[in-house]
Coordinates of C-alpha atoms in Angstrom, one line a residue:
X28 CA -11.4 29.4 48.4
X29 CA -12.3 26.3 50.5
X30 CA -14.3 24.7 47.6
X31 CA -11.4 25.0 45.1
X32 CA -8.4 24.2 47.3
X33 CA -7.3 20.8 47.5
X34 CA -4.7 18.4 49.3
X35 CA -2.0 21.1 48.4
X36 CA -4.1 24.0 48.7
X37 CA -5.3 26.5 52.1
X38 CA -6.7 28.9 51.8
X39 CA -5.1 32.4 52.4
X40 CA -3.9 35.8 51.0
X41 CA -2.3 35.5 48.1
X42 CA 1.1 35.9 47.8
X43 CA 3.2 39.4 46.1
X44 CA 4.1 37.4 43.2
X45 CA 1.1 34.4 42.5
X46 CA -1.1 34.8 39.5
X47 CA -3.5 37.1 40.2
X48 CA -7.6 35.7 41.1
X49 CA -5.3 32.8 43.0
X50 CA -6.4 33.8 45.7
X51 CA -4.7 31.1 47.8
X52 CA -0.8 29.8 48.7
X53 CA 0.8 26.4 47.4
X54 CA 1.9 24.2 49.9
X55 CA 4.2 21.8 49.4
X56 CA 4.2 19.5 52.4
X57 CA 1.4 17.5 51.3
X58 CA 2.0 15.9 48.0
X59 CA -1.0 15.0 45.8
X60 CA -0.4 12.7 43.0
X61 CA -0.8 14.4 39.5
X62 CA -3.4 11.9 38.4
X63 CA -5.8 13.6 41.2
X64 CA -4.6 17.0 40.8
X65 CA -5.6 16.4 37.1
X66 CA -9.3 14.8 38.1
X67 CA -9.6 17.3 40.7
X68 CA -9.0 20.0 38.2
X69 CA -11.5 18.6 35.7
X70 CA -14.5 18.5 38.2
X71 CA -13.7 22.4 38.7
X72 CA -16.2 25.0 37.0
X73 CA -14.5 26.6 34.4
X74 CA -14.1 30.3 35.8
X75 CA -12.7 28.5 39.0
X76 CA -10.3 26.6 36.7
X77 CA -9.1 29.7 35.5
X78 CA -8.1 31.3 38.7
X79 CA -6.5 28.3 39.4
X80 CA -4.5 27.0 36.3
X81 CA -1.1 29.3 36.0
X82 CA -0.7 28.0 39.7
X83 CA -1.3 24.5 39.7
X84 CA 0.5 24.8 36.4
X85 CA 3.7 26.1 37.8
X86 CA 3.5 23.3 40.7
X87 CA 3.4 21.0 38.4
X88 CA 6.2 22.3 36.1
X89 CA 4.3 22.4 33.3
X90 CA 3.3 25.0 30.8
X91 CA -0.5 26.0 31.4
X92 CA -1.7 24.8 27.7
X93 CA -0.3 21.6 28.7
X94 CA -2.3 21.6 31.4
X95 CA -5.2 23.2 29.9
X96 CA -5.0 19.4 27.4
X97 CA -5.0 17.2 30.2
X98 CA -7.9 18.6 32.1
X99 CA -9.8 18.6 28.5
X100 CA -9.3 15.0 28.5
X101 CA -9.9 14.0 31.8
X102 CA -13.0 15.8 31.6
X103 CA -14.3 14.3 28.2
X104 CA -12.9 10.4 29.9
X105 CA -15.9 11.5 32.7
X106 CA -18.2 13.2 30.6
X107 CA -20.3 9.3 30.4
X108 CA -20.6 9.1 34.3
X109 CA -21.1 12.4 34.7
X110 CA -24.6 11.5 32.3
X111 CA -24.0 13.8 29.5
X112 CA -23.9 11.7 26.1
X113 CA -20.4 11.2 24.5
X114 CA -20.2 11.6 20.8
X115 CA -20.2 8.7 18.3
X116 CA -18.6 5.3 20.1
X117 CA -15.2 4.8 22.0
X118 CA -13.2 3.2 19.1
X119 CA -12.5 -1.0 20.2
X120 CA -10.3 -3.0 17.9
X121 CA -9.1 -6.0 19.7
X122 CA -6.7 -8.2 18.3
X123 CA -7.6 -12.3 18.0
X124 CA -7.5 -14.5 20.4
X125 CA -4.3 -16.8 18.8
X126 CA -5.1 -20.2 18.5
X127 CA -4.4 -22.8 21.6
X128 CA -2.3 -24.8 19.7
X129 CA 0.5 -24.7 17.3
X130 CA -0.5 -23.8 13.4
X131 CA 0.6 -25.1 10.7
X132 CA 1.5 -22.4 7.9
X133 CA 0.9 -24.5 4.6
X134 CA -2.3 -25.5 5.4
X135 CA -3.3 -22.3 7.1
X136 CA -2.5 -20.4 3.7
X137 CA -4.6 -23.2 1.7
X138 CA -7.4 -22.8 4.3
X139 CA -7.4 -18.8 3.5
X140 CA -7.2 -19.3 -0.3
X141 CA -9.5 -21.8 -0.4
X142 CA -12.1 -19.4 1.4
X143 CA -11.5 -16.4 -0.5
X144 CA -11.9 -18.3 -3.7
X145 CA -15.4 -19.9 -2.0
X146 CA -16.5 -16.1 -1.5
X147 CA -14.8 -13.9 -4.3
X148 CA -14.7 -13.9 -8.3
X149 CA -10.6 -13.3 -8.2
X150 CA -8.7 -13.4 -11.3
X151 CA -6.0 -16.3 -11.1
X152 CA -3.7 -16.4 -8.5
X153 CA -5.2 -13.3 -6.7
X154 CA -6.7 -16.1 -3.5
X155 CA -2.5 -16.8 -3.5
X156 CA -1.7 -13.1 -3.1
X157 CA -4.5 -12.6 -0.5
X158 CA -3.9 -15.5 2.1
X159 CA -0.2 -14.4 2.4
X160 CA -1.3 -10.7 2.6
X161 CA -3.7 -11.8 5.0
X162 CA -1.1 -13.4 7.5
X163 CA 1.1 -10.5 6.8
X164 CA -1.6 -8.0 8.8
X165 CA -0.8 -10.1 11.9
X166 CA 3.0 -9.6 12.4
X167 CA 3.2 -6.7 9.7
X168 CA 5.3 -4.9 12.5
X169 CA 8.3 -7.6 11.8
X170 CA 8.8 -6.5 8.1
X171 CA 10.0 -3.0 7.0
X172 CA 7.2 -2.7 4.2
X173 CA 3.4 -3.3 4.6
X174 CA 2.3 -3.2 0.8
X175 CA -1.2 -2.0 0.2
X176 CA -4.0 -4.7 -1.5
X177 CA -6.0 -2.8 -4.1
X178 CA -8.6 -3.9 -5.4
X179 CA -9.9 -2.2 -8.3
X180 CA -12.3 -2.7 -11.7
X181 CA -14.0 -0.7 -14.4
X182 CA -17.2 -0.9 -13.3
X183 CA -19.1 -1.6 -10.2
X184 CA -20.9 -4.6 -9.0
X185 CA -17.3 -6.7 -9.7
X186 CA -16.9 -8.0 -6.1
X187 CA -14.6 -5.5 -4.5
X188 CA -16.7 -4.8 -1.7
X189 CA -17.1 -8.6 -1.3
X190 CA -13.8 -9.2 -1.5
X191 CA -13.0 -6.3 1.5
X192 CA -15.7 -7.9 3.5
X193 CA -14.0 -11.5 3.2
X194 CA -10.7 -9.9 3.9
X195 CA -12.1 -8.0 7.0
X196 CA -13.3 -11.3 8.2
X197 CA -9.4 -13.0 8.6
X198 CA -7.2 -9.8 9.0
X199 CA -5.6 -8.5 12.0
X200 CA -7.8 -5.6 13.6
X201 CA -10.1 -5.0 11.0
X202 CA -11.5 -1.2 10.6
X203 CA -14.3 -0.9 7.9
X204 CA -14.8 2.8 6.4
X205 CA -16.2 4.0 3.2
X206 CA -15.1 7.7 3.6
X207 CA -12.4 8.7 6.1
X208 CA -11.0 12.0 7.1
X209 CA -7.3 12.5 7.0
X210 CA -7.1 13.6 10.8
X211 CA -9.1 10.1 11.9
X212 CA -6.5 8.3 9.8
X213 CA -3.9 9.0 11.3
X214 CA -4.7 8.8 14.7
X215 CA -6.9 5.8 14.3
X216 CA -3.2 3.7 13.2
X217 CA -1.3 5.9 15.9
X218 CA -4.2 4.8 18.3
X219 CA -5.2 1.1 17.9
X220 CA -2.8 -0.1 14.6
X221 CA -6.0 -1.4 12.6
X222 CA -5.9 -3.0 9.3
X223 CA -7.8 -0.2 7.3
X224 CA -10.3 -1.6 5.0
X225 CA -11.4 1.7 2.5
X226 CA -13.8 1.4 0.0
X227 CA -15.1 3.5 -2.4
X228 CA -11.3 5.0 -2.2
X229 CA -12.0 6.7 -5.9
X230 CA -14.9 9.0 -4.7
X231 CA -12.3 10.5 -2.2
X232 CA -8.8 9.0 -2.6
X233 CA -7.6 11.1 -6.2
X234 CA -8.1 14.1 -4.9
X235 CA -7.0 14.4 -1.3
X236 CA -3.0 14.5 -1.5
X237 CA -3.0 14.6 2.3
X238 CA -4.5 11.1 2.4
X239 CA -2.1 9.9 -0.4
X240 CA 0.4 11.1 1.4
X241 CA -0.5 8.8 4.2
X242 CA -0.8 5.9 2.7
X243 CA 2.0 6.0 0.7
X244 CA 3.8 7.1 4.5
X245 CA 2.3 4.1 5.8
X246 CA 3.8 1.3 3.3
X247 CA 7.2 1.7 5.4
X248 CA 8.1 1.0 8.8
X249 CA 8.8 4.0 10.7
X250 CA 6.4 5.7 8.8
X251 CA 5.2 8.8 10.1
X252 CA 3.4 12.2 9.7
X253 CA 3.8 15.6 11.5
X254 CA 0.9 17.6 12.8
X255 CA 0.1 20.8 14.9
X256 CA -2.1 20.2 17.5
X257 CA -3.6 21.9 20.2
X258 CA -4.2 25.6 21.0
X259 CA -0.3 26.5 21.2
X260 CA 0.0 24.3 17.2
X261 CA 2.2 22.0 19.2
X262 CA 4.3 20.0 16.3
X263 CA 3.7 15.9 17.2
X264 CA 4.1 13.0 15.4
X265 CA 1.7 10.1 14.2
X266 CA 3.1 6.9 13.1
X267 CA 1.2 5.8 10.4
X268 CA 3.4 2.3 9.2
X269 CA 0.2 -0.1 8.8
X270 CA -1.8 -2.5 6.5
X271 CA -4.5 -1.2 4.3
X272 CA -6.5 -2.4 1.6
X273 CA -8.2 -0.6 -0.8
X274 CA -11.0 -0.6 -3.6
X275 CA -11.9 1.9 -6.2
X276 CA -13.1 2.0 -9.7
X277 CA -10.4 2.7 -11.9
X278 CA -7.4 3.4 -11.6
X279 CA -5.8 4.9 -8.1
X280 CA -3.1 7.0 -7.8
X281 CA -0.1 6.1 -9.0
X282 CA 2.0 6.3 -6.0
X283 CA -0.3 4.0 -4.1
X284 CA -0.5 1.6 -7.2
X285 CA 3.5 1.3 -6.7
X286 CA 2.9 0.8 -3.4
X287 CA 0.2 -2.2 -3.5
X288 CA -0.4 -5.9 -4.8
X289 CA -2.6 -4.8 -7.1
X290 CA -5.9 -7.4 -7.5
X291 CA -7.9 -6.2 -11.0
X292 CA -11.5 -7.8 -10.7
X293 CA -14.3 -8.3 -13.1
X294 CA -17.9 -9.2 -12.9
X295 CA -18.6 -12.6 -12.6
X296 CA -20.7 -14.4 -15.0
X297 CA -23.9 -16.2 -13.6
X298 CA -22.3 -19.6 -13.9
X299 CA -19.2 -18.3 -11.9
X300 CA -21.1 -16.4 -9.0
X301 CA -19.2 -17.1 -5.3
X302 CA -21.1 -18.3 -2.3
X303 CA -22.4 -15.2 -0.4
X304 CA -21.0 -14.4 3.2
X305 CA -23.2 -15.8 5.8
X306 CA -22.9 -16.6 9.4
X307 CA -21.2 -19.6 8.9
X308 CA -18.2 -17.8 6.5
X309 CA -17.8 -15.4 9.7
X310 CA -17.6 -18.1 12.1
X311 CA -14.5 -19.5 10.2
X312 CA -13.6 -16.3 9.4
X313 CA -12.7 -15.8 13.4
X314 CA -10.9 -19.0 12.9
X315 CA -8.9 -18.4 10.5
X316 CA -7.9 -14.8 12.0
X317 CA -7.2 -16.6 15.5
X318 CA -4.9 -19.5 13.5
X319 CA -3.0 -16.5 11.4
X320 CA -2.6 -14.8 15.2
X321 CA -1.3 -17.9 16.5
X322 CA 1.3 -19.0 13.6
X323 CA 2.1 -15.4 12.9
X324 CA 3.4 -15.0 16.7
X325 CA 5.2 -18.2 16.6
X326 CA 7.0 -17.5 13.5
X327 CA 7.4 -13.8 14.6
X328 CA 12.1 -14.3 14.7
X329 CA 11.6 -16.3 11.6
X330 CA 10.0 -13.7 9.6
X331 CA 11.2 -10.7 11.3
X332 CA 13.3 -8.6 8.6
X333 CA 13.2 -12.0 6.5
X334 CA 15.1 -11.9 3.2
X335 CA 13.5 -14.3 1.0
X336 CA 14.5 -15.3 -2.8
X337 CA 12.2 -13.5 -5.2
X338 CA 11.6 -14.2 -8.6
X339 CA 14.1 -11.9 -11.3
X340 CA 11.5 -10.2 -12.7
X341 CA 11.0 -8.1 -8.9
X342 CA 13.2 -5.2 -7.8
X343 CA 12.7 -1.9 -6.4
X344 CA 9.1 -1.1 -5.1
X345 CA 7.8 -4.1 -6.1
X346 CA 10.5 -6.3 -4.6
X347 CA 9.5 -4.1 -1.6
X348 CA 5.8 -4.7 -2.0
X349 CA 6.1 -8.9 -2.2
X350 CA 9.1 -9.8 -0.1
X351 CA 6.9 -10.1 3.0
X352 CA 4.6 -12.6 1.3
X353 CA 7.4 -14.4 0.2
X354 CA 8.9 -14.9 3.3
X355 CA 5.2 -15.9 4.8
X356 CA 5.4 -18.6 2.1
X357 CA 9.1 -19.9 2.5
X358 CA 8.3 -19.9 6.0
X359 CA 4.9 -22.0 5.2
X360 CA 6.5 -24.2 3.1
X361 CA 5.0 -26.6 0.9
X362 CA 4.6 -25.7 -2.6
X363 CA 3.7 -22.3 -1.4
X364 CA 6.7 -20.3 -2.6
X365 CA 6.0 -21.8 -6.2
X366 CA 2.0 -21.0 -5.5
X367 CA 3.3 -17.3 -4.7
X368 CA 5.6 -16.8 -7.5
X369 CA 3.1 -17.3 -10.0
X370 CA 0.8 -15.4 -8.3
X371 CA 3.1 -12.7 -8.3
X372 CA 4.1 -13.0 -12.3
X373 CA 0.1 -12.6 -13.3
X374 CA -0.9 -9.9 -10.5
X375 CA 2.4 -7.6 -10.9
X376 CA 1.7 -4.6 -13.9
X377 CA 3.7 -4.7 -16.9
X378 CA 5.9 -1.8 -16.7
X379 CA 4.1 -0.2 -19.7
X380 CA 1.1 -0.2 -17.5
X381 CA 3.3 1.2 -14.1
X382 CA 5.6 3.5 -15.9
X383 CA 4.3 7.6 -15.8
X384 CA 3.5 9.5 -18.8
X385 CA 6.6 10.8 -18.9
X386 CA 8.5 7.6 -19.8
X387 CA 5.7 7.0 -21.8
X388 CA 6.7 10.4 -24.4
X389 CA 10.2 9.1 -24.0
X390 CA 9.4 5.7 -25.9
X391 CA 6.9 7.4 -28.2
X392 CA 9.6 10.1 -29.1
X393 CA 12.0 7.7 -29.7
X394 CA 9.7 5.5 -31.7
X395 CA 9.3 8.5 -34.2
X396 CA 13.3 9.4 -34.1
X397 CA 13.5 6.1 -35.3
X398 CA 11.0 5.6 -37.9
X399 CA 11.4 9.0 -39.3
X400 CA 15.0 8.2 -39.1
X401 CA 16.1 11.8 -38.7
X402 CA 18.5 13.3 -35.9
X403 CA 16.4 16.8 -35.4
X404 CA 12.7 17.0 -35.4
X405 CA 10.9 20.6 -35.1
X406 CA 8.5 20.5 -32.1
X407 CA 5.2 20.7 -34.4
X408 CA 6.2 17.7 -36.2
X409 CA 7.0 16.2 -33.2
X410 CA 3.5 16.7 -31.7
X411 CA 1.6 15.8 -34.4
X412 CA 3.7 12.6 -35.0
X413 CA 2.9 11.3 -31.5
X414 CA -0.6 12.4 -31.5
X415 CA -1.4 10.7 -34.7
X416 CA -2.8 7.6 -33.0
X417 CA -6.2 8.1 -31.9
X418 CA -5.8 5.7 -29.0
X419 CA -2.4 7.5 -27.5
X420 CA -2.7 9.7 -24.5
X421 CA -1.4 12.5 -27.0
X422 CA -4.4 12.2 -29.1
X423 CA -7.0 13.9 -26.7
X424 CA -4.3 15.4 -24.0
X425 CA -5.5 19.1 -23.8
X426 CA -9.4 19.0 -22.9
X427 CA -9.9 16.8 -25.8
X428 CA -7.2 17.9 -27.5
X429 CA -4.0 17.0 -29.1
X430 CA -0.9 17.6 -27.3
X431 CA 0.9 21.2 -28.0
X432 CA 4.6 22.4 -28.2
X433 CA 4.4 24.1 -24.7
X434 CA 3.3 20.7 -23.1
X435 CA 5.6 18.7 -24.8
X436 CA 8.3 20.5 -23.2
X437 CA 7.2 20.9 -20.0
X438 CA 6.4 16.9 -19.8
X439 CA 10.0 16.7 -20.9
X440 CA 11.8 19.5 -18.7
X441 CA 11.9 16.9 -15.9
X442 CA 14.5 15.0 -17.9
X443 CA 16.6 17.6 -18.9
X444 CA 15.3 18.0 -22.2
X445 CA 14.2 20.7 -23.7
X446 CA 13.5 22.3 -26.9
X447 CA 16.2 24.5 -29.0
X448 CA 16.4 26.2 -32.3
X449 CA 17.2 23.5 -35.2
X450 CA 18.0 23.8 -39.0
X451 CA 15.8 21.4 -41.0
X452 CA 17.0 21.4 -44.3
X453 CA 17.0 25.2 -45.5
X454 CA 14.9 26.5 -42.8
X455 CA 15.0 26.5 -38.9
X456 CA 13.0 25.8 -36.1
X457 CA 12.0 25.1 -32.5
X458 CA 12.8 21.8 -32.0
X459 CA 15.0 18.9 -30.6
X460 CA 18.1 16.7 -31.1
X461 CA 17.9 13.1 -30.8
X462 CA 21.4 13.8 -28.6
X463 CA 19.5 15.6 -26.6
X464 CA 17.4 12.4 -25.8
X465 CA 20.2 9.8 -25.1
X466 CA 20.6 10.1 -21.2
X467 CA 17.2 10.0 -20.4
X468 CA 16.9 7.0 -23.2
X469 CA 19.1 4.8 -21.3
X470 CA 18.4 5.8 -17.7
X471 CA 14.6 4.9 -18.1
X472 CA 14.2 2.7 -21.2
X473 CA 15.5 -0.5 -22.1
X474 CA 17.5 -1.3 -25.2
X475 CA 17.7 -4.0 -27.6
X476 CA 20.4 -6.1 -25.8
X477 CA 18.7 -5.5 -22.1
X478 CA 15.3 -6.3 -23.3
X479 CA 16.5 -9.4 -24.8
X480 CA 17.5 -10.5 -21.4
X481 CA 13.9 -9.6 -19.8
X482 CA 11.6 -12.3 -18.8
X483 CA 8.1 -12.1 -19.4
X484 CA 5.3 -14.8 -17.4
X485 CA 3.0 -17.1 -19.4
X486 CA 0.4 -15.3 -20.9
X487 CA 1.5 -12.0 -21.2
X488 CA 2.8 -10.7 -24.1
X489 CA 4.4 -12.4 -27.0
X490 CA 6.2 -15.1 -25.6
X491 CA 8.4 -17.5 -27.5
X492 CA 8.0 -21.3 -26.5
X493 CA 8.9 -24.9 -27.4
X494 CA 6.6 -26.8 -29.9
X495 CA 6.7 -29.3 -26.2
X496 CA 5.8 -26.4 -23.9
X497 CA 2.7 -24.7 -25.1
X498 CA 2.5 -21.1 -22.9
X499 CA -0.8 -20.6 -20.8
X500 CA -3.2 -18.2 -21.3
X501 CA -4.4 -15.2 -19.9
X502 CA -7.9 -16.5 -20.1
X503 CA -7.7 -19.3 -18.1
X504 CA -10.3 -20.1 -15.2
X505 CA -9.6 -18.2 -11.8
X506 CA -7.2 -20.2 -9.8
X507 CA -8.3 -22.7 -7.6
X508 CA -6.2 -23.5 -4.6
X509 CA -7.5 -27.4 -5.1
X510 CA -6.3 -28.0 -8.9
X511 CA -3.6 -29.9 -9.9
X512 CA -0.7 -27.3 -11.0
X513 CA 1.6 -28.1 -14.0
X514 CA 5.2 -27.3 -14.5
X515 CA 5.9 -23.4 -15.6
X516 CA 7.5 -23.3 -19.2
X517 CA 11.1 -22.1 -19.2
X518 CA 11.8 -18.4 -19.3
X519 CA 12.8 -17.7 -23.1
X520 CA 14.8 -14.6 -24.3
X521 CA 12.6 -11.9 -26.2
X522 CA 13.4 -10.2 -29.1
X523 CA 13.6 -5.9 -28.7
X524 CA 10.5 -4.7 -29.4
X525 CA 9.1 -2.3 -31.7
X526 CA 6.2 -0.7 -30.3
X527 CA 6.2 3.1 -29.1
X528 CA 5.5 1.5 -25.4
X529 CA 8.8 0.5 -23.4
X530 CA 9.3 -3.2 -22.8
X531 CA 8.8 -3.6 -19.2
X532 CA 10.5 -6.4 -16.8
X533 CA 7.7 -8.7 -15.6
X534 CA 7.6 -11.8 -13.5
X535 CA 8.7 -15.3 -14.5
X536 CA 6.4 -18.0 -12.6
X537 CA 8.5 -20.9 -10.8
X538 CA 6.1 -23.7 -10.4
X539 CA 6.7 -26.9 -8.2
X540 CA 5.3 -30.0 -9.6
X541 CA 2.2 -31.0 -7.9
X542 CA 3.8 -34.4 -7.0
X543 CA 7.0 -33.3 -5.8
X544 CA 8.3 -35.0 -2.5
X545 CA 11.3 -32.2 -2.0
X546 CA 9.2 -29.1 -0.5
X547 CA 12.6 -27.3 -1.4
X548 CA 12.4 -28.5 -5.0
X549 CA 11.1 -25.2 -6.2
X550 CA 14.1 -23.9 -6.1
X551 CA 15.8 -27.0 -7.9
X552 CA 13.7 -26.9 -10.9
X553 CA 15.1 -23.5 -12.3
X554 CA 17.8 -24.2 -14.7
X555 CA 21.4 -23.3 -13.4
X556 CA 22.2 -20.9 -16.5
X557 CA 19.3 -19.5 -16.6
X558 CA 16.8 -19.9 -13.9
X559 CA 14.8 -17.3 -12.3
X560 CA 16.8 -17.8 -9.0
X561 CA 20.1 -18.0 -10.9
X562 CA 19.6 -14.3 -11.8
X563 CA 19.0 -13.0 -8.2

C-alpha cells in the first residue's frame, strides 16, 4: 500500500463503499496537482494501476476510461527515457522563419514563378497558378476555401513528382507522403496543419471514399470529420480545413477535380528539359518560403475573407477554388491580377470536360431529339442512337459494351426522368417524351441565347476574332514569367453549338499591357459593355 499511495494517499483499511482491491482511503487535505497524479499513475505496474484507477478516477471527477487515456499517453510521452524504443519518429513540421524585413508581393510572386518554371515542364500559365497557390499555404487560415493543386498526366515520367518536390520546397509546412492512411490524415492536419504533398494519389486515392471524403472536407474552412475513438468509441472531431496538392495519372475523382486548380502536365521534350533540384534550388527554396511567411503575415487583414473581382467565366466551385489567388494577386499588385486571369482561363476545364456523365446523356439525348426530329423515342432506339459513335462513353459502357435500356434509366432517374409507355406510329413502346426532358434541359444545359452570351479564352474552342486580332494558340511555348505579354483579344459572342457535348462557360483572359504605368489598368482595359469585369 505504501509503494502505490501517493501525496493524497495513506495507507489504511478500506472504506464500506471504495472500489474494491483499493485497499487504501483518499485524503483530501493534501492536494496533488493532476499533472503528477497522471505521471505518478503511469510509472505504476499495471495490476497496481488497476486497484487504483476507479479511485483516483472518482477524485479526479473523471470517468475511468478517461483516465485509463491519459495514463496511456503519459506513459508512451516516457516510454524514450524510460530506454524502450518509440515507434517510427515524433512527427516535426515547423513553420518558416518569416523574413526580417518587409516583402514585397509582386516580386515575391515573380521570384516563385520564375523558379518553378527553372525546375518544372508546366503547361502555360501553370508557374502563375502555383506561386499564388504557393503563398496561399501560408495564411490559407484567412480564406474560407483552400483549393487543392492537382497535378495530373497520362503517363509517367511527366514531371509531377518534380513539380511536388519544387512545391514542397516554398510551401508552408510541407509533409511528403506517397501512400497515407485515412486515420494519419486526419490527425496529422488536426495535429500540426501541414501542407500535404500526396503522390502517387491514383494507386490509392479512387478507391478509398473515406480519404475522398477528406479532402473534399478539407477545401473549406471549418472543415471537419467525426471519429470514434478510444475504448468507450468516444465520438471527437478532427478539423481537417488545409492545403494539399496532389498527383496522379489520370484522371482523379471528380469531386476533388472540382475542388482543385487543376495543373495537366506532359513529358518534356529533350530540348525543353528543366534544371534538376540541387542544393542550391533548396537553399532558395527556404528563401522563398521564409519571404511568403513574412508577406503572407503582413498582409494577413488584407487578405483575410478578401473578395476580389474574378474573371466572368468563374462561379460556383471554381469561383471558390481561385478567389484566394486572386486576392494574393490584387494584393501583390503589378500586373499580377492580369498574369492570374489568364492563367486561370487556360488551367480551368471546359465544362464538357467537368460536367458528370449524367449531363453528358442529357446533351447526347437532346442531340438525337433534335436530329431525329421526333417528340417520343422508344428506349432501344434511344440507346443505340447514342451509342452509335465509337468514341462516346455509350459505345463501350457495360464491360465493353453498349449502353442498355435499364442503364439509361437509371443514369436518368436522378433527373426525374424516366421511361413510359409511347405510341410510335401504329405500335407502342417503352420509351420517352422529349417533355419529359425540358426541366432537366434547362436547369443543366445551356441554350442557344445563353450560349451566345458565353465567353470562351484564346485557344480553346472555336473562337471568332478580328482579321486585327489573331487568337493564340493552344500550342504555344510554356509561359515564362520573363516574356513580354501582349494585349488579350476581346471576348466575342459564340454562336449555339451543335455538338452532342454541352457548351460549357470558360474563362476570358484580361491581360495588362506589358508597358502599362497604371498597375490598376487591368481593370481599365475591359470594355464597359462588355468587359469581363462589366459582367461580374
Amino acid at each position: 500500500a505504501a509503494a502505490l499511495a501517493g501525496p493524497e494517499v495513506s495507507p489504511g483499511p478500506a472504506e464500506p463503499d471504495a472500489p474494491a482491491g483499493a485497499g487504501y482511503t483518499l485524503r483530501d487535505d493534501l492536494p496533488e496537482p493532476q499533472e503528477e497524479t497522471i505521471a505518478r499513475l503511469a510509472k505504476l505496474p499495471a495490476l497496481d494501476y488497476e486497484r487504483v484507477r476507479e479511485a483516483e478516477a472518482a477524485r479526479l471527477r473523471a470517468r475511468p476510461g478517461v483516465l485509463d487515456r491519459l495514463v496511456k499517453a503519459a506513459r508512451a510521452e516516457a516510454a524514450p527515457s524510460d530506454g524502450k524504443p518509440a515507434q517510427g519518429r515524433a512527427l516535426s513540421l515547423p513553420a518558416p522563419i518569416p523574413w526580417h524585413e518587409r516583402v514585397d508581393g509582386a516580386q515575391l510572386l515573380d521570384r516563385l514563378a520564375a523558379f518553378f518554371t527553372k525546375h518544372v515542364y508546366l503547361p502555360p500559365g501553370a508557374a502563375d497558378a502555383m506561386a499564388a497557390w504557393t503563398l496561399h499555404t501560408h495564411c490559407y487560415s484567412t480564406f474560407r476555401h483552400s483549393p487543392r493543386l492537382a497535378f495530373t498526366s497520362p503517363e509517367k515520367r511527366c514531371g509531377k513528382t518534380t513539380a511536388l518536390d519544387a512545391v514542397g520546397l516554398v510551401v508552408a509546412k510541407p509533409l511528403s507522403t506517397a501512400n497515407v492512411s485515412t486515420a494519419a490524415v486526419f490527425r496529422t492536419i488536426e495535429a500540426a496543419g501541414p501542407t500535404l504533398l500526396i503522390d502517387e494519389a491514383d494507386t490509392f486515392l479512387k478507391d478509398n471514399e473515406d480519404l475522398r471524403g477528406i479532402m473534399n472536407a478539407g477545401h473549406k474552412r471549418g472543415g471537419q470529420v467525426i471519429r470514434c475513438v478510444g475504448d468507450d468509441a468516444e465520438p471527437r472531431a478532427f478539423a481537417v480545413y488545409g492545403p494539399a496538392a496532389i498527383a496522379a495519372i489520370g484522371r482523379l475523382p471528380g469531386t476533388i477535380e472540382d475542388r482543385a486548380i487543376l495543373v495537366r502536365m506532359a513529358r518534356a521534350k529533350r530540348a525543353e528539359r528543366p534544371a534538376p533540384i540541387r542544393t542550391a534550388a533548396e537553399t532558395e527554396g527556404a528563401e522563398l518560403a521564409r519571404r511568403g511567411a513574412r508577406w503572407c503575415a503582413d498582409q494577413a487583414d488584407k487578405l483575410r475573407d478578401a473578395d476580389p473581382p474574378l474573371p466572368a467565366g468563374l462561379f460556383n466551385r471554381a469561383a471558390d477554388n481561385w478567389r484566394p489567388l486572386f486576392a494574393i494577386a490584387v494584393a501583390a499588385g503589378g500586373d499580377w491580377p492580369a498574369r492570374l486571369g489568364k492563367a486561370a482561363g487556360g488551367l480551368t476545364p471546359d465544362d464538357d470536360d467537368a460536367e458528370g456523365r449524367g449531363v453528358r446523356l442529357l446533351s447526347d439525348v437532346r442531340t438525337i431529339f433534335d436530329r431525329e426530329g421526333r417528340d417520343k423515342l422508344a428506349s432501344a432506339e434511344l440507346c443505340e442512337a447514342i451509342s452509335a459513335d465509337p468514341t462516346s462513353p455509350w459505345a463501350d459502357y457495360s464491360h465493353g459494351k453498349p449502353i442498355g435500356q435499364a442503364q439509361l434509366a437509371r443514369v436518368l432517374r436522378p433527373f426525374g426522368i424516366v421511361p413510359s409507355t409511347v405510341r410510335i406510329g401504329a405500335a407502342t413502346a417503352k420509351g420517352y417524351d422529349r417533355a419529359s426532358f425540358a426541366e432537366a434541359w434547362s436547369r443543366y444545359l445551356p441554350d442557344g441565347s445563353d450560349a451566345a452570351e458565353r465567353e470562351i479564352p484564346p485557344g480553346r474552342g472555336n473562337q471568332t476574332v478580328t482579321p486585327s486580332q489573331p487568337a493564340e494558340t493552344a500550342a504555344s511555348t510554356p509561359y515564362r514569367p520573363d516574356t513580354v505579354t501582349e494585349h488579350v483579344p476581346e471576348r466575342k459572342a459564340r454562336s449555339p453549338a451543335n455538338s452532342a457535348t454541352c457548351d460549357g462557360v470558360t474563362v476570358s483572359n484580361p491581360q495588362r499591357g506589358a508597358n502599362d504605368e497604371n498597375p490598376d489598368s487591368w481593370r481599365a482595359e475591359a470594355p464597359e459593355a462588355d468587359g469581363w469585369e462589366a459582367d461580374l
